[in-house]
Coordinates of N, CA and C in Angstrom, one line a residue:
V25 N 3.6 -1.1 -13.5 CA 4.0 -1.9 -12.3 C 3.2 -3.0 -12.2
Q26 N 3.9 -4.3 -11.9 CA 3.3 -5.5 -11.9 C 4.1 -6.3 -11.0
L27 N 3.3 -7.1 -10.2 CA 3.9 -8.1 -9.1 C 2.9 -9.3 -9.2
Q28 N 3.7 -10.5 -9.4 CA 2.9 -11.8 -9.4 C 3.6 -12.7 -8.4
A29 N 2.8 -13.2 -7.4 CA 3.3 -14.1 -6.5 C 3.2 -15.6 -6.9
S30 N 3.9 -16.5 -6.7 CA 3.8 -17.8 -7.0 C 4.6 -18.6 -5.9
G31 N 4.4 -20.1 -6.2 CA 5.0 -21.0 -5.4 C 4.3 -21.6 -4.1
G32 N 2.9 -21.3 -4.0 CA 2.1 -21.9 -3.1 C 1.8 -23.2 -3.2
G33 N 1.3 -23.7 -2.3 CA 0.6 -25.1 -2.6 C 0.3 -25.8 -1.1
L34 N 0.0 -27.1 -1.1 CA -0.6 -27.9 0.0 C 0.6 -28.6 0.6
V35 N 0.8 -28.2 1.9 CA 2.0 -28.7 2.6 C 1.3 -29.2 4.0
Q36 N 2.1 -30.0 4.8 CA 1.8 -30.6 5.9 C 2.5 -29.8 7.0
P37 N 2.1 -29.5 8.4 CA 2.7 -28.9 9.4 C 4.2 -29.4 9.5
G38 N 5.0 -28.2 9.5 CA 6.4 -28.5 9.7 C 7.0 -28.6 8.3
D39 N 6.4 -28.4 7.4 CA 7.1 -28.5 5.9 C 7.6 -27.0 5.7
S40 N 8.3 -26.8 4.5 CA 8.7 -25.8 4.0 C 8.3 -25.4 2.7
L41 N 8.3 -24.0 2.3 CA 7.6 -23.5 0.9 C 8.5 -22.2 0.7
R42 N 9.0 -22.0 -0.5 CA 9.4 -20.9 -1.0 C 8.5 -20.0 -1.9
L43 N 8.1 -19.0 -1.6 CA 7.3 -18.0 -2.3 C 8.3 -17.1 -3.2
S44 N 7.7 -16.7 -4.5 CA 8.3 -16.0 -5.4 C 7.5 -14.7 -5.6
C45 N 8.0 -13.7 -5.7 CA 7.3 -12.4 -6.2 C 8.1 -12.0 -7.4
T46 N 7.5 -12.1 -8.5 CA 8.3 -11.7 -9.9 C 7.7 -10.1 -10.1
T47 N 8.5 -9.2 -10.3 CA 8.1 -7.9 -10.2 C 8.7 -7.2 -11.8
S48 N 8.0 -6.3 -12.1 CA 8.3 -5.5 -13.6 C 7.8 -4.2 -13.2
G49 N 8.4 -3.3 -14.2 CA 7.8 -1.9 -14.3 C 8.6 -1.0 -13.2
F50 N 9.5 -1.4 -12.5 CA 10.1 -0.3 -11.6 C 11.5 -1.0 -11.1
A51 N 12.3 -0.3 -10.6 CA 13.5 -0.8 -10.0 C 13.5 -1.4 -8.6
L52 N 13.7 -2.7 -8.6 CA 13.5 -3.5 -7.4 C 14.5 -2.7 -6.3
G53 N 15.7 -2.4 -6.8 CA 16.7 -2.0 -5.8 C 16.4 -0.6 -5.1
F54 N 15.3 0.0 -5.5 CA 14.8 1.3 -5.0 C 13.5 1.3 -4.3
A55 N 13.1 0.0 -4.4 CA 11.7 -0.3 -3.9 C 11.9 -0.8 -2.6
A56 N 10.7 -0.8 -1.7 CA 10.4 -1.7 -0.5 C 9.3 -2.8 -1.2
V57 N 9.5 -3.9 -0.8 CA 8.6 -5.0 -1.2 C 8.1 -5.8 -0.1
G58 N 6.9 -6.0 0.2 CA 6.4 -6.7 1.5 C 5.5 -7.7 0.9
W59 N 5.4 -8.6 1.9 CA 4.3 -9.8 1.7 C 3.3 -9.5 2.8
F60 N 2.1 -9.8 2.3 CA 0.8 -9.8 3.4 C 0.1 -11.0 3.0
R61 N -0.8 -11.4 3.9 CA -1.6 -12.7 3.6 C -3.1 -12.5 4.2
Q62 N -4.0 -13.2 3.8 CA -5.4 -13.1 4.0 C -6.0 -14.5 4.0
A63 N -6.4 -14.8 5.2 CA -7.1 -16.1 5.5 C -8.7 -15.9 5.2
P64 N -9.4 -17.0 4.8 CA -10.7 -16.8 4.8 C -11.6 -16.3 6.2
G65 N -12.3 -15.3 6.0 CA -12.9 -15.0 7.0 C -12.0 -13.9 8.1
K66 N -10.7 -13.6 7.5 CA -9.9 -12.8 8.6 C -9.4 -11.6 7.7
E67 N -8.8 -10.5 8.6 CA -8.4 -9.3 7.7 C -6.9 -9.7 7.2
R68 N -6.5 -8.9 6.2 CA -5.4 -8.9 5.9 C -4.4 -8.9 6.9
E69 N -3.2 -9.5 6.8 CA -2.2 -9.6 7.9 C -0.7 -9.4 7.2
G70 N -0.2 -8.4 7.7 CA 1.4 -8.1 7.3 C 2.3 -9.2 7.5
V71 N 3.0 -9.7 6.6 CA 4.1 -10.8 7.0 C 5.5 -10.2 7.2
S72 N 6.1 -9.7 6.1 CA 7.5 -9.3 6.1 C 7.5 -8.4 4.8
C73 N 8.7 -7.6 5.0 CA 9.0 -6.6 4.0 C 10.6 -6.4 3.8
I74 N 11.1 -6.2 2.8 CA 12.4 -5.7 2.6 C 12.6 -4.5 1.9
G75 N 13.3 -3.5 2.5 CA 13.5 -2.2 2.0 C 14.5 -1.9 0.9
S76 N 14.6 -0.9 0.4 CA 15.7 -0.5 -0.7 C 16.9 -0.8 -0.1
N77 N 17.3 -0.6 1.1 CA 18.7 -0.9 1.7 C 18.8 -2.3 2.1
G78 N 18.1 -3.3 2.0 CA 18.1 -4.7 2.1 C 17.6 -4.9 3.7
K79 N 17.2 -4.0 4.4 CA 16.8 -4.3 5.7 C 15.3 -5.0 5.6
S80 N 15.3 -6.0 6.6 CA 14.2 -6.7 6.5 C 13.2 -6.6 7.9
T81 N 12.0 -6.9 7.8 CA 11.1 -6.7 9.0 C 10.0 -7.8 8.8
Y82 N 9.7 -8.3 10.2 CA 8.8 -9.6 10.1 C 7.7 -9.4 11.2
A83 N 6.4 -10.0 10.9 CA 5.6 -10.1 12.0 C 6.0 -10.8 12.9
D84 N 5.5 -10.7 14.2 CA 5.9 -11.4 15.3 C 5.5 -13.1 15.2
S85 N 4.3 -13.2 14.5 CA 4.0 -14.6 14.3 C 5.0 -15.1 13.2
V86 N 5.8 -14.7 12.6 CA 6.6 -15.5 11.8 C 8.1 -15.4 11.9
K87 N 8.4 -14.6 12.9 CA 9.9 -14.3 13.2 C 10.6 -15.6 13.7
G88 N 11.7 -15.9 13.0 CA 12.4 -17.1 13.3 C 12.0 -18.3 12.2
R89 N 10.9 -18.1 11.7 CA 10.5 -19.2 10.7 C 10.4 -18.6 9.1
F90 N 10.2 -17.4 9.2 CA 10.3 -17.0 7.7 C 11.3 -16.1 7.4
T91 N 11.7 -16.1 6.0 CA 12.9 -15.3 5.7 C 12.7 -14.6 4.3
I92 N 12.6 -13.5 4.3 CA 12.6 -12.6 3.0 C 14.0 -12.2 2.5
S93 N 14.1 -12.3 1.1 CA 15.1 -12.2 0.3 C 14.9 -11.5 -1.0
R94 N 16.0 -11.0 -1.8 CA 15.6 -10.5 -3.0 C 16.9 -10.9 -4.0
D95 N 16.5 -11.0 -5.2 CA 17.6 -11.1 -6.5 C 17.3 -9.8 -7.4
I96 N 18.0 -8.8 -7.1 CA 17.7 -7.6 -7.8 C 18.0 -7.9 -9.5
A97 N 18.8 -8.8 -9.6 CA 19.2 -9.1 -11.1 C 17.9 -9.8 -11.8
K98 N 17.1 -10.6 -10.9 CA 16.1 -11.4 -11.5 C 14.7 -10.5 -11.2
D99 N 14.9 -9.4 -10.7 CA 13.7 -8.8 -10.2 C 12.7 -9.4 -9.5
T100 N 13.1 -10.4 -8.7 CA 12.4 -11.3 -7.8 C 12.5 -11.0 -6.3
V101 N 11.6 -11.2 -5.5 CA 11.7 -11.2 -4.1 C 11.3 -12.4 -3.5
Y102 N 11.8 -13.1 -2.6 CA 11.5 -14.6 -2.2 C 11.0 -14.4 -0.8
L103 N 10.1 -15.2 -0.3 CA 9.7 -15.5 1.0 C 9.8 -17.1 1.4
E104 N 10.8 -17.3 2.0 CA 11.2 -18.8 2.5 C 10.5 -18.9 3.9
M105 N 9.6 -20.0 3.9 CA 8.7 -20.2 5.0 C 9.1 -21.6 5.4
N106 N 9.5 -21.8 6.6 CA 9.9 -23.1 7.2 C 9.0 -23.2 8.6
N107 N 9.0 -24.6 8.9 CA 8.2 -25.0 10.0 C 6.6 -24.4 10.1
L108 N 6.2 -24.6 9.0 CA 4.9 -24.1 8.4 C 3.7 -24.5 9.4
R109 N 2.8 -23.8 10.0 CA 1.8 -24.1 10.9 C 0.3 -23.9 10.2
P110 N -0.9 -24.7 10.7 CA -2.2 -24.4 10.0 C -2.4 -23.1 10.0
E111 N -2.0 -22.5 11.0 CA -2.3 -21.0 10.9 C -1.6 -20.3 10.1
D112 N -0.9 -20.7 9.2 CA -0.3 -19.9 8.1 C -1.1 -20.0 7.0
T113 N -2.0 -20.8 7.0 CA -3.0 -21.0 5.7 C -3.5 -19.7 5.3
A114 N -3.2 -19.4 4.2 CA -4.1 -18.0 3.8 C -3.4 -17.9 2.1
V115 N -4.1 -16.8 1.6 CA -3.4 -16.3 0.2 C -2.4 -15.3 0.6
Y116 N -1.3 -15.5 0.0 CA -0.2 -14.5 0.1 C 0.1 -13.8 -1.0
H117 N 0.0 -12.4 -0.8 CA 0.2 -11.5 -1.9 C 1.7 -10.7 -1.7
C118 N 2.3 -10.0 -2.5 CA 3.3 -9.2 -2.6 C 2.9 -7.8 -3.0
A119 N 3.5 -6.8 -2.5 CA 3.1 -5.4 -2.7 C 4.3 -4.5 -2.7
T120 N 4.4 -3.6 -3.4 CA 5.5 -2.7 -3.4 C 5.1 -1.2 -3.1
E121 N 6.1 -0.1 -2.9 CA 6.0 1.2 -3.0 C 7.6 1.6 -3.0
F122 N 7.7 2.9 -3.8 CA 8.8 3.2 -3.8 C 8.9 4.8 -4.1
K123 N 9.9 5.7 -3.5 CA 10.1 7.0 -3.5 C 11.6 7.2 -4.0
S124 N 12.0 7.6 -5.0 CA 13.3 8.1 -5.5 C 14.0 6.9 -5.4
H125 N 15.2 7.0 -4.8 CA 16.2 5.9 -4.6 C 16.2 5.1 -3.3
V126 N 15.4 5.8 -2.2 CA 15.5 5.1 -1.0 C 14.0 4.9 -0.6
S127 N 13.7 3.5 -0.3 CA 12.4 3.3 0.2 C 12.5 2.3 1.4
N128 N 12.0 2.8 2.6 CA 12.0 2.0 3.6 C 10.6 1.3 3.9
C129 N 10.6 0.3 4.6 CA 9.6 -0.5 4.7 C 8.5 0.2 5.5
P130 N 7.2 0.2 5.5 CA 6.3 0.8 6.3 C 6.1 -0.5 7.5
A131 N 5.3 0.1 8.4 CA 5.0 -0.6 9.3 C 4.1 -2.0 8.9
I132 N 4.6 -3.0 9.8 CA 4.2 -4.5 9.2 C 2.5 -4.3 9.1
T133 N 2.0 -3.5 10.0 CA 0.6 -3.5 10.0 C 0.0 -2.8 8.8
L134 N 1.0 -2.1 8.0 CA 0.4 -1.2 6.8 C 0.9 -2.0 5.6
L135 N 1.4 -3.1 5.6 CA 2.1 -3.7 4.3 C 0.9 -3.9 3.3
A136 N -0.4 -4.2 3.6 CA -1.4 -4.7 2.8 C -1.9 -3.2 2.1
G137 N -1.4 -2.2 2.7 CA -1.9 -0.8 2.1 C -0.7 -0.4 1.1
M138 N 0.4 -1.1 0.9 CA 1.4 -0.5 0.1 C 0.9 -0.2 -1.4
D139 N 1.6 0.8 -2.2 CA 0.7 1.3 -3.2 C 0.4 0.3 -4.4
Y140 N 1.1 -0.6 -4.6 CA 0.8 -1.4 -5.9 C 0.9 -3.0 -5.1
R141 N -0.3 -3.7 -5.6 CA -0.4 -5.2 -5.0 C -0.7 -6.1 -6.1
G142 N 0.1 -7.3 -5.9 CA -0.2 -8.3 -7.0 C -1.3 -9.4 -6.5
K143 N -1.8 -10.2 -7.6 CA -2.5 -11.3 -7.2 C -1.7 -12.4 -6.4
G144 N -2.6 -13.2 -5.5 CA -1.8 -13.8 -4.5 C -1.6 -15.4 -5.1
T145 N -1.0 -16.1 -4.1 CA -0.8 -17.5 -4.4 C -1.3 -18.1 -2.9
Q146 N -1.9 -19.4 -3.2 CA -2.4 -19.9 -1.9 C -1.5 -21.0 -1.2
V147 N -1.5 -20.8 0.1 CA -0.8 -21.7 0.9 C -1.6 -22.3 1.8
T148 N -1.5 -23.5 1.9 CA -2.6 -24.4 2.7 C -1.6 -25.5 3.6
V149 N -1.8 -25.2 4.7 CA -0.9 -26.1 5.7 C -2.0 -27.1 6.4
S150 N -1.9 -28.2 6.3 CA -3.0 -29.2 6.6 C -2.3 -30.7 6.8
S151 N -2.9 -31.5 7.7 CA -2.2 -32.7 7.8 C -3.4 -33.7 7.3

């Protein structure tokens, strides 16, 4: 099982970024995939998750600004981030867990503890 996040960068407040999580070694359609982030000196924070049924969940801090989606044919999960704020600055990681053919997302606070986690991508929001 492998996951690789990409698409981070340095942007200004109010800008947008789309992160990608490229996966391999498991069937994306049967898995829950989540994003979590970690800022310097802070604990890991769950951001968003999409379950095997396509249902998505979000942290309150990103609701209405971030959108998670997936392309099963490309084995990729996306995190579209709009109206970025300085407090969104962090390393963003994707993670997954799966059980048989149905995998629901864990609670947002537990995303960083999903079974498999990949290396992250840095997002910096600064003027």
